[in-house]
Tab-separated table of C-alpha atoms in Angstrom:
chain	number	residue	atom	x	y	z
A	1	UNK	CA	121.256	72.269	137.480
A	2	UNK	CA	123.728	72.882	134.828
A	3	UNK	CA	125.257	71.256	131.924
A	4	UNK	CA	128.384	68.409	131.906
A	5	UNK	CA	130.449	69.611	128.811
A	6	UNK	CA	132.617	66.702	127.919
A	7	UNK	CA	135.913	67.493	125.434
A	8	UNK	CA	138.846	65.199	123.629
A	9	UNK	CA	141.356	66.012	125.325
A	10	UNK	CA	144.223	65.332	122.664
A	11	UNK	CA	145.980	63.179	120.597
A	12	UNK	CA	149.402	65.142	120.740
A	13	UNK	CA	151.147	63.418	123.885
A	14	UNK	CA	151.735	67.314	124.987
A	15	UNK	CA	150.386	69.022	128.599
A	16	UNK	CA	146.542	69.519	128.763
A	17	UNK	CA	147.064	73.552	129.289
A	18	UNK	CA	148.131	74.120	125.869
A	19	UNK	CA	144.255	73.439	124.644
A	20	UNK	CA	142.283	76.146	125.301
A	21	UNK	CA	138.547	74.633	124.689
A	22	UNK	CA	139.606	71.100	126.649
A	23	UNK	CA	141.445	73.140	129.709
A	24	UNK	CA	138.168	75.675	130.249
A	25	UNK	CA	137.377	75.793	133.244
A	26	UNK	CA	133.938	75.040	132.563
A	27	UNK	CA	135.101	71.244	130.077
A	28	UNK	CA	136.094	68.514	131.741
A	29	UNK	CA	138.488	67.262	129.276
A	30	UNK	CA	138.782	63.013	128.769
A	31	UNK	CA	141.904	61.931	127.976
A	32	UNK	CA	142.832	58.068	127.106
A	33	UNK	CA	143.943	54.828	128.353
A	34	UNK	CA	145.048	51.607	126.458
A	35	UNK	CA	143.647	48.092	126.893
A	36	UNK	CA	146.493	47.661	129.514
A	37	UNK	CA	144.816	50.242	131.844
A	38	UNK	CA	147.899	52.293	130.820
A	39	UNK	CA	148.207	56.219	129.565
A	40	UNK	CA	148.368	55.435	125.581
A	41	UNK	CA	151.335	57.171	123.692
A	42	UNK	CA	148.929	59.721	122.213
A	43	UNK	CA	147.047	61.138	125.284
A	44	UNK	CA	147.695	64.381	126.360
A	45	UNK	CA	148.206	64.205	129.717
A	46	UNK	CA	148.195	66.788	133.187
A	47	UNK	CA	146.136	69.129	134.694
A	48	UNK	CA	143.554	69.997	133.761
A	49	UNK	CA	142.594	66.571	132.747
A	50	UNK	CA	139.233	65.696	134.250
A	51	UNK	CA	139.511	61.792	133.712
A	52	UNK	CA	140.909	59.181	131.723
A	53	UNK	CA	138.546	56.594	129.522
A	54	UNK	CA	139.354	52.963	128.024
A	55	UNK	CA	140.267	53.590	123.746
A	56	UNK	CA	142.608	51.950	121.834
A	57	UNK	CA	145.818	52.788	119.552
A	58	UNK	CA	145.473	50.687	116.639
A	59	UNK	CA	144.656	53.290	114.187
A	60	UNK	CA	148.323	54.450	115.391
A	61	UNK	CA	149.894	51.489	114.309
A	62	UNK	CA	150.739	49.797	118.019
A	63	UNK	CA	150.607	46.002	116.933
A	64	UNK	CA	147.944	43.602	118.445
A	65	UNK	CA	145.935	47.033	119.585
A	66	UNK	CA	142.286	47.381	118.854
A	67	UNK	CA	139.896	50.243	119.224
A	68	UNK	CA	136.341	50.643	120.362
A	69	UNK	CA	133.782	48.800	118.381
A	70	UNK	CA	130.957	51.063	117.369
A	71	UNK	CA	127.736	50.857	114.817
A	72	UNK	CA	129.284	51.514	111.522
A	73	UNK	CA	126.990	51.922	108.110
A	74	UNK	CA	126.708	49.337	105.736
A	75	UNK	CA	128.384	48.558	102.979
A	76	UNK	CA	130.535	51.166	101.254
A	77	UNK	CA	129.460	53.763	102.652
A	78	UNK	CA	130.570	53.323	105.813
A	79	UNK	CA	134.172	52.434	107.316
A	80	UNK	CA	133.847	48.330	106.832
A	81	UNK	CA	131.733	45.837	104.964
A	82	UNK	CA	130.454	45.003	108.616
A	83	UNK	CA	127.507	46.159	111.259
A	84	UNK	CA	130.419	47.666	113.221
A	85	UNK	CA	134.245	49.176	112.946
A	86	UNK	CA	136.321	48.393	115.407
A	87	UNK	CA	139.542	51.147	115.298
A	88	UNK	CA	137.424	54.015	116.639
A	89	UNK	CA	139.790	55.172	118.928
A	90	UNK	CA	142.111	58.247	120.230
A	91	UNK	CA	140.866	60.822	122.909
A	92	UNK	CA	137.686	61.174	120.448
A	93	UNK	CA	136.816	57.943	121.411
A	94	UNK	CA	137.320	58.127	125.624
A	95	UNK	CA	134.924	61.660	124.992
A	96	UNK	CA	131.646	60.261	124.548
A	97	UNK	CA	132.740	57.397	126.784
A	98	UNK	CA	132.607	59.091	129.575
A	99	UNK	CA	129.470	60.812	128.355
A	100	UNK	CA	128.001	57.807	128.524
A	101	UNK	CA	128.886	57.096	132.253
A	102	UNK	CA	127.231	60.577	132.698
A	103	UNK	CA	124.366	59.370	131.189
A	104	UNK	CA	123.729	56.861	133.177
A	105	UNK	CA	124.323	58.260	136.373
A	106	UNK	CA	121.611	61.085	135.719
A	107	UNK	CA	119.460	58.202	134.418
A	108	UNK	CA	119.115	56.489	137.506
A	109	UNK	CA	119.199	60.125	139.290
A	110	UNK	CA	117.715	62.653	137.130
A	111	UNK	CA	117.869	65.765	139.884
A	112	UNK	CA	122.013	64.972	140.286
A	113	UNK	CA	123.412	68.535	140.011
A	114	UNK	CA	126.335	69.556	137.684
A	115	UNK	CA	128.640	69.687	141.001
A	116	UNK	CA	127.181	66.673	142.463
A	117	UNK	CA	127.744	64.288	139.217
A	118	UNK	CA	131.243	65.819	138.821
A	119	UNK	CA	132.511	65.024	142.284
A	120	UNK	CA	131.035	61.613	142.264
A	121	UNK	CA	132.811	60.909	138.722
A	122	UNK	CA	135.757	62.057	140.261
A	123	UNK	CA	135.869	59.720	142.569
A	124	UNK	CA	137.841	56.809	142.546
């Protein structure tokens, strides 16, 4: 049934068809939006973006930004004296985002093919 190959698509605000592992053919390469529903100032943007997913841009100093809050280690080993750190954010964070959406949709339909989940992600 094939394989869905999600990719960062960039943090260098520059067109998509410079990268060559995010613009294969084969990737569909995730770039980022802010809490505002807006393009952040990192994204790279263009074809061949496949989609866009919610991060944040606090780790890139935009004031009153936040990231995505995921499990974090405790204690000093891991990123904050918390459960969870909440600045995870850049196209690395929209990736497995997205993969996630994936996830679910072949959870609830296990035989979706690769063509089939791509054109209904790709829907609006």
């Amino acid at each position: 049934r094939g394989c869905l190959i999600f990719f960062a698509a960039g943090n260098g605000k520059e067109p998509m068809a410079y990268d060559g592992y995010a613009a294969h053919p084969s990737v569909m390469a995730i770039g980022a939006t802010n809490p505002k529903n807006e393009s952040t100032f990192y994204s790279d943007y263009g074809y061949p973006i496949f989609s866009v997913f919610p991060s944040g841009e606090k780790k890139f100093m935009v004031p009153f930004a936040s990231g995505i809050k995921v499990a974090d280690r405790l204690g000093e080993p891991g990123y904050s004296l918390s459960d969870y750190y909440d600045l995870f954010d850049g196209t690395s964070a929209s990736s497995p985002g997205m993969a996630g959406v994936a996830a679910l949709m072949l959870s609830l339909d296990p035989s979706l093919s690769l063509e089939k989940a791509k054109n209904m992600m790709a829907q609006d």
